[in-house]
mmCIF file of C-alpha atoms and ligand atoms in Angstrom:
data_model
loop_
_atom_site.group_PDB
_atom_site.id
_atom_site.type_symbol
_atom_site.label_atom_id
_atom_site.label_comp_id
_atom_site.label_asym_id
_atom_site.label_seq_id
_atom_site.Cartn_x
_atom_site.Cartn_y
_atom_site.Cartn_z
ATOM 1 C CA UNK A 1 0.015 0.099 -0.004
ATOM 2 C CA UNK A 2 1.598 3.235 -0.962
ATOM 3 C CA UNK A 3 1.021 6.392 0.943
ATOM 4 C CA UNK A 4 0.725 9.738 -0.854
ATOM 5 C CA UNK A 5 1.090 12.945 0.873
ATOM 6 C CA UNK A 6 0.586 15.243 -1.992
ATOM 7 C CA UNK A 7 -2.561 15.798 -4.213
ATOM 8 C CA UNK A 8 -0.715 15.797 -7.616
ATOM 9 C CA UNK A 9 1.087 12.493 -7.217
ATOM 10 C CA UNK A 10 -2.124 10.748 -5.864
ATOM 11 C CA UNK A 11 -4.254 12.328 -8.797
ATOM 12 C CA UNK A 12 -1.790 10.967 -11.459
ATOM 13 C CA UNK A 13 -1.981 7.554 -9.927
ATOM 14 C CA UNK A 14 -5.769 7.359 -9.665
ATOM 15 C CA UNK A 15 -6.090 8.711 -13.263
ATOM 16 C CA UNK A 16 -4.048 5.839 -14.414
ATOM 17 C CA UNK A 17 -6.180 3.296 -12.413
ATOM 18 C CA UNK A 18 -9.415 4.999 -13.619
ATOM 19 C CA UNK A 19 -8.234 4.750 -17.264
ATOM 20 C CA UNK A 20 -7.645 0.970 -16.728
ATOM 21 C CA UNK A 21 -11.389 0.558 -15.775
ATOM 22 C CA UNK A 22 -10.984 0.278 -11.960
ATOM 23 C CA UNK A 23 -13.871 1.598 -9.906
ATOM 24 C CA UNK A 24 -12.514 3.752 -7.061
ATOM 25 C CA UNK A 25 -13.742 3.699 -3.430
ATOM 26 C CA UNK A 26 -12.903 6.312 -0.789
ATOM 27 C CA UNK A 27 -13.007 5.867 3.069
ATOM 28 C CA UNK A 28 -12.353 9.281 4.749
ATOM 29 C CA UNK A 29 -10.914 9.219 8.277
ATOM 30 C CA UNK A 30 -9.067 11.249 10.595
ATOM 31 C CA UNK A 31 -6.910 8.301 11.443
ATOM 32 C CA UNK A 32 -6.396 6.616 14.967
ATOM 33 C CA UNK A 33 -7.976 3.778 13.303
ATOM 34 C CA UNK A 34 -9.955 1.129 15.077
ATOM 35 C CA UNK A 35 -12.000 -2.074 14.216
ATOM 36 C CA UNK A 36 -14.890 0.075 13.194
ATOM 37 C CA UNK A 37 -12.799 1.708 10.444
ATOM 38 C CA UNK A 38 -11.431 -1.559 9.166
ATOM 39 C CA UNK A 39 -15.104 -2.943 8.912
ATOM 40 C CA UNK A 40 -15.917 0.158 6.937
ATOM 41 C CA UNK A 41 -12.840 -0.703 4.564
ATOM 42 C CA UNK A 42 -14.091 -4.198 4.116
ATOM 43 C CA UNK A 43 -17.561 -2.997 3.313
ATOM 44 C CA UNK A 44 -15.977 -0.520 0.865
ATOM 45 C CA UNK A 45 -13.758 -3.190 -0.741
ATOM 46 C CA UNK A 46 -16.975 -5.081 -1.613
ATOM 47 C CA UNK A 47 -18.265 -2.021 -3.590
ATOM 48 C CA UNK A 48 -15.171 -1.112 -5.724
ATOM 49 C CA UNK A 49 -11.902 -2.331 -7.192
ATOM 50 C CA UNK A 50 -9.475 -0.058 -5.602
ATOM 51 C CA UNK A 51 -9.779 1.290 -2.016
ATOM 52 C CA UNK A 52 -8.519 4.732 -0.946
ATOM 53 C CA UNK A 53 -8.211 5.517 2.679
ATOM 54 C CA UNK A 54 -7.571 9.045 3.493
ATOM 55 C CA UNK A 55 -6.232 10.163 7.081
ATOM 56 C CA UNK A 56 -6.457 13.998 7.640
ATOM 57 C CA UNK A 57 -7.149 15.534 10.937
ATOM 58 C CA UNK A 58 -9.206 18.478 9.563
ATOM 59 C CA UNK A 59 -8.616 21.630 11.417
ATOM 60 C CA UNK A 60 -11.736 23.266 10.227
ATOM 61 C CA UNK A 61 -14.274 20.927 11.937
ATOM 62 C CA UNK A 62 -12.800 21.528 15.334
ATOM 63 C CA UNK A 63 -14.407 24.286 17.428
ATOM 64 C CA UNK A 64 -12.574 26.837 19.617
ATOM 65 C CA UNK A 65 -12.769 24.647 22.793
ATOM 66 C CA UNK A 66 -12.102 21.551 20.927
ATOM 67 C CA UNK A 67 -8.463 20.515 21.068
ATOM 68 C CA UNK A 68 -7.344 19.947 17.396
ATOM 69 C CA UNK A 69 -3.772 19.782 18.565
ATOM 70 C CA UNK A 70 -4.340 17.001 20.977
ATOM 71 C CA UNK A 71 -6.133 14.697 18.411
ATOM 72 C CA UNK A 72 -4.309 11.451 18.448
ATOM 73 C CA UNK A 73 -1.951 11.080 15.385
ATOM 74 C CA UNK A 74 -1.069 7.414 14.858
ATOM 75 C CA UNK A 75 -0.043 7.328 11.214
ATOM 76 C CA UNK A 76 2.503 4.314 11.434
ATOM 77 C CA UNK A 77 0.055 2.110 13.326
ATOM 78 C CA UNK A 78 -2.667 3.227 10.987
ATOM 79 C CA UNK A 79 -0.643 2.357 7.899
ATOM 80 C CA UNK A 80 0.154 -1.134 9.554
ATOM 81 C CA UNK A 81 -3.471 -1.686 10.069
ATOM 82 C CA UNK A 82 -4.543 -0.556 6.678
ATOM 83 C CA UNK A 83 -1.770 -2.497 4.919
ATOM 84 C CA UNK A 84 -2.784 -5.769 6.725
ATOM 85 C CA UNK A 85 -6.576 -5.107 5.878
ATOM 86 C CA UNK A 86 -5.684 -4.920 2.097
ATOM 87 C CA UNK A 87 -6.135 -1.275 1.589
ATOM 88 C CA UNK A 88 -4.934 -0.219 -1.907
ATOM 89 C CA UNK A 89 -3.764 3.161 -1.185
ATOM 90 C CA UNK A 90 -3.464 5.767 1.525
ATOM 91 C CA UNK A 91 -3.802 9.588 1.183
ATOM 92 C CA UNK A 92 -2.295 11.432 4.111
ATOM 93 C CA UNK A 93 -1.859 15.061 3.433
ATOM 94 C CA UNK A 94 -0.711 17.725 5.772
ATOM 95 C CA UNK A 95 -2.841 20.823 6.803
ATOM 96 C CA UNK A 96 -0.736 23.021 4.104
ATOM 97 C CA UNK A 97 -1.446 20.605 1.373
ATOM 98 C CA UNK A 98 -5.190 20.793 1.930
ATOM 99 C CA UNK A 99 -5.435 24.473 2.896
ATOM 100 C CA UNK A 100 -2.379 26.119 1.212
ATOM 101 C CA UNK A 101 -3.894 29.634 2.027
ATOM 102 C CA UNK A 102 -4.592 28.861 5.497
ATOM 103 C CA UNK A 103 -7.731 26.998 6.683
ATOM 104 C CA UNK A 104 -9.487 30.198 7.705
ATOM 105 C CA UNK A 105 -9.245 31.756 4.252
ATOM 106 C CA UNK A 106 -10.863 28.954 2.350
ATOM 107 C CA UNK A 107 -14.034 28.577 0.373
ATOM 108 C CA UNK A 108 -16.576 26.682 2.607
ATOM 109 C CA UNK A 109 -19.463 24.389 1.867
ATOM 110 C CA UNK A 110 -22.551 24.810 4.068
ATOM 111 C CA UNK A 111 -25.496 22.459 4.232
ATOM 112 C CA UNK A 112 -28.252 24.845 5.916
ATOM 113 C CA UNK A 113 -30.686 23.092 8.083
ATOM 114 C CA UNK A 114 -29.143 19.776 8.758
ATOM 115 C CA UNK A 115 -25.944 21.249 9.803
ATOM 116 C CA UNK A 116 -27.347 23.444 12.466
ATOM 117 C CA UNK A 117 -29.354 20.991 14.659
ATOM 118 C CA UNK A 118 -28.345 18.507 17.197
ATOM 119 C CA UNK A 119 -24.464 18.114 17.181
ATOM 120 C CA UNK A 120 -24.389 21.098 14.943
ATOM 121 C CA UNK A 121 -26.168 23.256 17.649
ATOM 122 C CA UNK A 122 -23.473 22.179 20.266
ATOM 123 C CA UNK A 123 -20.566 22.284 17.770
ATOM 124 C CA UNK A 124 -21.015 25.461 15.595
ATOM 125 C CA UNK A 125 -19.131 25.287 12.520
ATOM 126 C CA UNK A 126 -18.335 21.573 12.811
ATOM 127 C CA UNK A 127 -20.505 20.222 9.898
ATOM 128 C CA UNK A 128 -19.404 23.102 7.606
ATOM 129 C CA UNK A 129 -15.827 21.947 8.265
ATOM 130 C CA UNK A 130 -16.784 18.275 7.446
ATOM 131 C CA UNK A 131 -18.663 19.236 4.271
ATOM 132 C CA UNK A 132 -15.907 21.498 3.171
ATOM 133 C CA UNK A 133 -13.061 18.836 3.639
ATOM 134 C CA UNK A 134 -15.219 15.945 2.193
ATOM 135 C CA UNK A 135 -16.045 17.939 -0.849
ATOM 136 C CA UNK A 136 -12.170 18.627 -1.227
ATOM 137 C CA UNK A 137 -11.654 14.891 -0.903
ATOM 138 C CA UNK A 138 -14.163 14.085 -3.405
ATOM 139 C CA UNK A 139 -12.578 16.578 -5.916
ATOM 140 C CA UNK A 140 -9.233 15.212 -5.222
ATOM 141 C CA UNK A 141 -9.922 11.461 -5.415
ATOM 142 C CA UNK A 142 -13.074 11.502 -7.687
ATOM 143 C CA UNK A 143 -14.403 8.314 -6.161
ATOM 144 C CA UNK A 144 -17.131 6.242 -7.662
ATOM 145 C CA UNK A 145 -18.261 5.233 -4.066
ATOM 146 C CA UNK A 146 -17.540 6.595 -0.672
ATOM 147 C CA UNK A 147 -18.360 5.070 2.783
ATOM 148 C CA UNK A 148 -19.226 6.759 6.065
ATOM 149 C CA UNK A 149 -20.208 5.156 9.316
ATOM 150 C CA UNK A 150 -23.791 5.272 10.357
ATOM 151 C CA UNK A 151 -22.530 5.874 13.830
ATOM 152 C CA UNK A 152 -22.153 9.623 12.736
ATOM 153 C CA UNK A 153 -25.754 9.700 11.590
ATOM 154 C CA UNK A 154 -25.894 13.327 11.164
ATOM 155 C CA UNK A 155 -22.627 13.711 9.330
ATOM 156 C CA UNK A 156 -23.893 11.126 7.014
ATOM 157 C CA UNK A 157 -27.142 13.017 6.313
ATOM 158 C CA UNK A 158 -25.175 16.170 5.841
ATOM 159 C CA UNK A 159 -22.765 14.502 3.445
ATOM 160 C CA UNK A 160 -25.573 12.789 1.410
ATOM 161 C CA UNK A 161 -27.232 16.273 1.004
ATOM 162 C CA UNK A 162 -24.107 17.878 0.066
ATOM 163 C CA UNK A 163 -23.313 15.282 -2.562
ATOM 164 C CA UNK A 164 -26.747 15.486 -3.887
ATOM 165 C CA UNK A 165 -26.969 19.362 -3.990
ATOM 166 C CA UNK A 166 -23.537 19.708 -5.463
ATOM 167 C CA UNK A 167 -24.030 16.943 -8.013
ATOM 168 C CA UNK A 168 -21.000 14.743 -6.961
ATOM 169 C CA UNK A 169 -21.177 11.639 -9.047
ATOM 170 C CA UNK A 170 -20.397 9.433 -6.120
ATOM 171 C CA UNK A 171 -22.470 6.708 -4.564
ATOM 172 C CA UNK A 172 -22.472 7.100 -0.618
ATOM 173 C CA UNK A 173 -22.650 3.943 1.162
ATOM 174 C CA UNK A 174 -23.764 3.904 4.991
ATOM 175 C CA UNK A 175 -21.519 1.486 6.910
ATOM 176 C CA UNK A 176 -23.382 -0.306 9.843
ATOM 177 C CA UNK A 177 -22.164 0.820 13.331
ATOM 178 C CA UNK A 178 -19.996 -1.716 14.942
ATOM 179 C CA UNK A 179 -20.343 -2.404 18.720
ATOM 180 C CA UNK A 180 -18.457 -4.011 21.604
ATOM 181 C CA UNK A 181 -20.230 -7.097 23.043
ATOM 182 C CA UNK A 182 -21.814 -4.784 25.644
ATOM 183 C CA UNK A 183 -23.301 -2.668 23.008
ATOM 184 C CA UNK A 184 -21.001 0.398 23.234
ATOM 185 C CA UNK A 185 -20.490 1.741 19.525
ATOM 186 C CA UNK A 186 -16.792 1.444 18.560
ATOM 187 C CA UNK A 187 -15.210 4.919 18.407
ATOM 188 C CA UNK A 188 -11.700 6.576 18.644
ATOM 189 C CA UNK A 189 -13.117 8.432 21.748
ATOM 190 C CA UNK A 190 -13.804 5.238 23.801
ATOM 191 C CA UNK A 191 -9.972 5.090 24.539
ATOM 192 C CA UNK A 192 -10.404 8.134 26.577
ATOM 193 C CA UNK A 193 -12.870 6.654 29.116
ATOM 194 C CA UNK A 194 -11.452 5.540 32.423
ATOM 195 C CA UNK A 195 -12.301 2.001 33.608
ATOM 196 C CA UNK A 196 -15.242 3.130 35.678
ATOM 197 C CA UNK A 197 -16.669 5.305 32.717
ATOM 198 C CA UNK A 198 -16.045 2.575 30.289
ATOM 199 C CA UNK A 199 -18.487 0.446 32.575
ATOM 200 C CA UNK A 200 -21.206 2.992 32.478
ATOM 201 C CA UNK A 201 -20.899 3.786 28.877
ATOM 202 C CA UNK A 202 -22.970 0.984 27.428
ATOM 203 C CA UNK A 203 -26.010 2.800 29.197
ATOM 204 C CA UNK A 204 -26.137 5.206 26.129
ATOM 205 C CA UNK A 205 -27.173 2.358 23.732
ATOM 206 C CA UNK A 206 -29.325 0.592 26.235
ATOM 207 C CA UNK A 207 -31.325 3.857 26.912
ATOM 208 C CA UNK A 208 -31.880 4.131 23.079
ATOM 209 C CA UNK A 209 -33.086 0.461 22.947
ATOM 210 C CA UNK A 210 -35.381 1.231 25.690
ATOM 211 C CA UNK A 211 -36.869 4.336 23.861
ATOM 212 C CA UNK A 212 -37.312 2.202 20.770
ATOM 213 C CA UNK A 213 -38.972 -0.495 22.498
ATOM 214 C CA UNK A 214 -41.347 1.937 24.091
ATOM 215 C CA UNK A 215 -42.192 3.397 20.619
ATOM 216 C CA UNK A 216 -42.548 -0.169 19.310
ATOM 217 C CA UNK A 217 -45.021 -0.758 22.140
ATOM 218 C CA UNK A 218 -47.218 2.039 21.084
ATOM 219 C CA UNK A 219 -45.951 5.095 22.973
ATOM 220 C CA UNK A 220 -46.119 8.175 20.824
ATOM 221 C CA UNK A 221 -45.445 11.046 23.197
ATOM 222 C CA UNK A 222 -41.926 11.586 21.853
ATOM 223 C CA UNK A 223 -41.250 14.701 24.017
ATOM 224 C CA UNK A 224 -42.027 12.783 27.100
ATOM 225 C CA UNK A 225 -39.907 9.820 26.116
ATOM 226 C CA UNK A 226 -36.985 12.089 25.325
ATOM 227 C CA UNK A 227 -37.148 13.735 28.658
ATOM 228 C CA UNK A 228 -37.520 10.523 30.729
ATOM 229 C CA UNK A 229 -34.515 9.003 28.711
ATOM 230 C CA UNK A 230 -32.416 12.070 29.442
ATOM 231 C CA UNK A 231 -33.349 11.641 33.279
ATOM 232 C CA UNK A 232 -32.115 8.039 33.061
ATOM 233 C CA UNK A 233 -28.827 9.099 31.599
ATOM 234 C CA UNK A 234 -28.354 12.031 33.976
ATOM 235 C CA UNK A 235 -28.919 9.554 37.024
ATOM 236 C CA UNK A 236 -26.206 7.334 35.462
ATOM 237 C CA UNK A 237 -23.770 10.090 35.508
ATOM 238 C CA UNK A 238 -23.873 11.416 31.937
ATOM 239 C CA UNK A 239 -24.161 15.054 31.018
ATOM 240 C CA UNK A 240 -26.550 14.951 28.117
ATOM 241 C CA UNK A 241 -26.232 17.472 25.387
ATOM 242 C CA UNK A 242 -29.331 15.932 23.561
ATOM 243 C CA UNK A 243 -31.472 12.880 23.351
ATOM 244 C CA UNK A 244 -33.799 13.413 20.462
ATOM 245 C CA UNK A 245 -36.375 11.491 18.407
ATOM 246 C CA UNK A 246 -36.365 12.896 14.893
ATOM 247 C CA UNK A 247 -37.618 12.369 11.488
ATOM 248 C CA UNK A 248 -34.773 10.073 9.795
ATOM 249 C CA UNK A 249 -34.668 12.329 6.825
ATOM 250 C CA UNK A 250 -34.910 15.813 7.831
ATOM 251 C CA UNK A 251 -33.509 15.485 11.451
ATOM 252 C CA UNK A 252 -36.417 17.698 12.633
ATOM 253 C CA UNK A 253 -38.368 16.492 15.868
ATOM 254 C CA UNK A 254 -40.495 13.742 14.940
ATOM 255 C CA UNK A 255 -44.305 13.975 15.385
ATOM 256 C CA UNK A 256 -46.849 11.174 15.456
ATOM 257 C CA UNK A 257 -47.228 11.130 11.646
ATOM 258 C CA UNK A 258 -43.558 10.478 11.124
ATOM 259 C CA UNK A 259 -42.900 6.904 9.739
ATOM 260 C CA UNK A 260 -39.181 6.716 9.696
ATOM 261 C CA UNK A 261 -37.490 7.696 13.123
ATOM 262 C CA UNK A 262 -34.010 8.138 14.339
ATOM 263 C CA UNK A 263 -33.155 8.246 18.022
ATOM 264 C CA UNK A 264 -29.989 10.311 18.418
ATOM 265 C CA UNK A 265 -27.974 11.013 21.523
ATOM 266 C CA UNK A 266 -24.964 13.044 22.448
ATOM 267 C CA UNK A 267 -23.728 12.818 26.113
ATOM 268 C CA UNK A 268 -20.556 13.416 28.115
ATOM 269 C CA UNK A 269 -19.027 11.017 30.481
ATOM 270 C CA UNK A 270 -16.261 12.911 32.269
ATOM 271 C CA UNK A 271 -14.338 14.671 29.518
ATOM 272 C CA UNK A 272 -15.427 12.309 26.743
ATOM 273 C CA UNK A 273 -18.321 13.214 24.579
ATOM 274 C CA UNK A 274 -20.026 9.935 23.074
ATOM 275 C CA UNK A 275 -22.709 9.887 20.430
ATOM 276 C CA UNK A 276 -24.955 6.974 19.208
ATOM 277 C CA UNK A 277 -28.180 6.591 17.332
ATOM 278 C CA UNK A 278 -30.811 4.036 16.438
ATOM 279 C CA UNK A 279 -33.312 4.035 13.549
ATOM 280 C CA UNK A 280 -36.744 2.450 13.378
ATOM 281 C CA UNK A 281 -39.425 2.326 10.913
ATOM 282 C CA UNK A 282 -43.205 2.468 11.785
ATOM 283 C CA UNK A 283 -44.148 1.911 8.238
ATOM 284 C CA UNK A 284 -44.166 -1.314 6.087
ATOM 285 C CA UNK A 285 -41.388 0.075 3.729
ATOM 286 C CA UNK A 286 -38.047 0.609 5.406
ATOM 287 C CA UNK A 287 -36.457 4.208 5.414
ATOM 288 C CA UNK A 288 -33.939 4.627 2.655
ATOM 289 C CA UNK A 289 -31.936 7.543 4.206
ATOM 290 C CA UNK A 290 -29.338 8.055 5.091
HETATM 291 O O1 LIG B 1 -15.859 11.146 10.385
HETATM 292 C C1 LIG B 1 -14.647 11.576 10.311
HETATM 293 O O2 LIG B 1 -13.634 10.800 10.658
HETATM 294 C C2 LIG B 1 -14.551 12.939 9.722
HETATM 295 O O3 LIG B 1 -15.507 13.711 10.260
HETATM 296 C C3 LIG B 1 -14.366 12.966 8.321
HETATM 297 C C4 LIG B 1 -15.600 12.484 7.473
HETATM 298 C C5 LIG B 1 -13.143 12.138 7.898
HETATM 299 C C6 LIG B 1 -14.158 14.374 7.701
HETATM 300 O O4 LIG B 1 -12.846 14.976 8.322
#
């Protein structure tokens, strides 16, 4: 697996691969890879001929109080894992390659509506940074297919909308959330939990499952369900940013007529902010988005 650090050489290589008829797949990441990323890579490999993983800790998606400089950079371990997993190419640019004029003086991509709710309301500018860097990656790699994890449900919805609105000729695949045996969704952030927090963390998914079960059993007072679920989390030591029952497509608060629901939660345990989600359909036809 060759690692490219500059855009021009990566483009030359990909142009040759494209001309020989290969279908290119992209897995964008910020590195610090774990089993969840490798599962996404394997899903991607099934949908294309040549897999490109990008590792770029994107400064424009970090808020002022979020520590961009302390984000774990583990390039050589990541390279070993990707190589062992059969990744074809790695693109690992530095900040000056991606933002040569500085990351603050850059054209941006906004996805109004979807980017401002839920995590967007708590992390202003975050999804604009994500949409901007992913649109740059789409232009650089020109993938036929790209994969994003369903664990970051709002990110997936934002990027699908961006791709549709900007007519990117790329098929976006949603990779299923991978979980530990106790239900905790795999995430780079889990490594920051201490032993006691790690024991409590599965409560996040358990709470979502309880809300889902209540809805499946006929409860339709969504605002009441949200507030009692938040209460449960608070009692278990979480500080909950939101626990919301939303329309799976618009991410707006669900009402009783809504057929495709997603339950989303973001909560902090100590210094670690965890997110998770669960979708359910009340209709015969399953939801197609994201
Ligand atoms: O999910 C991530 O790791 C990042 O938000 C992404 C999509 C790679 C953009 O920087």
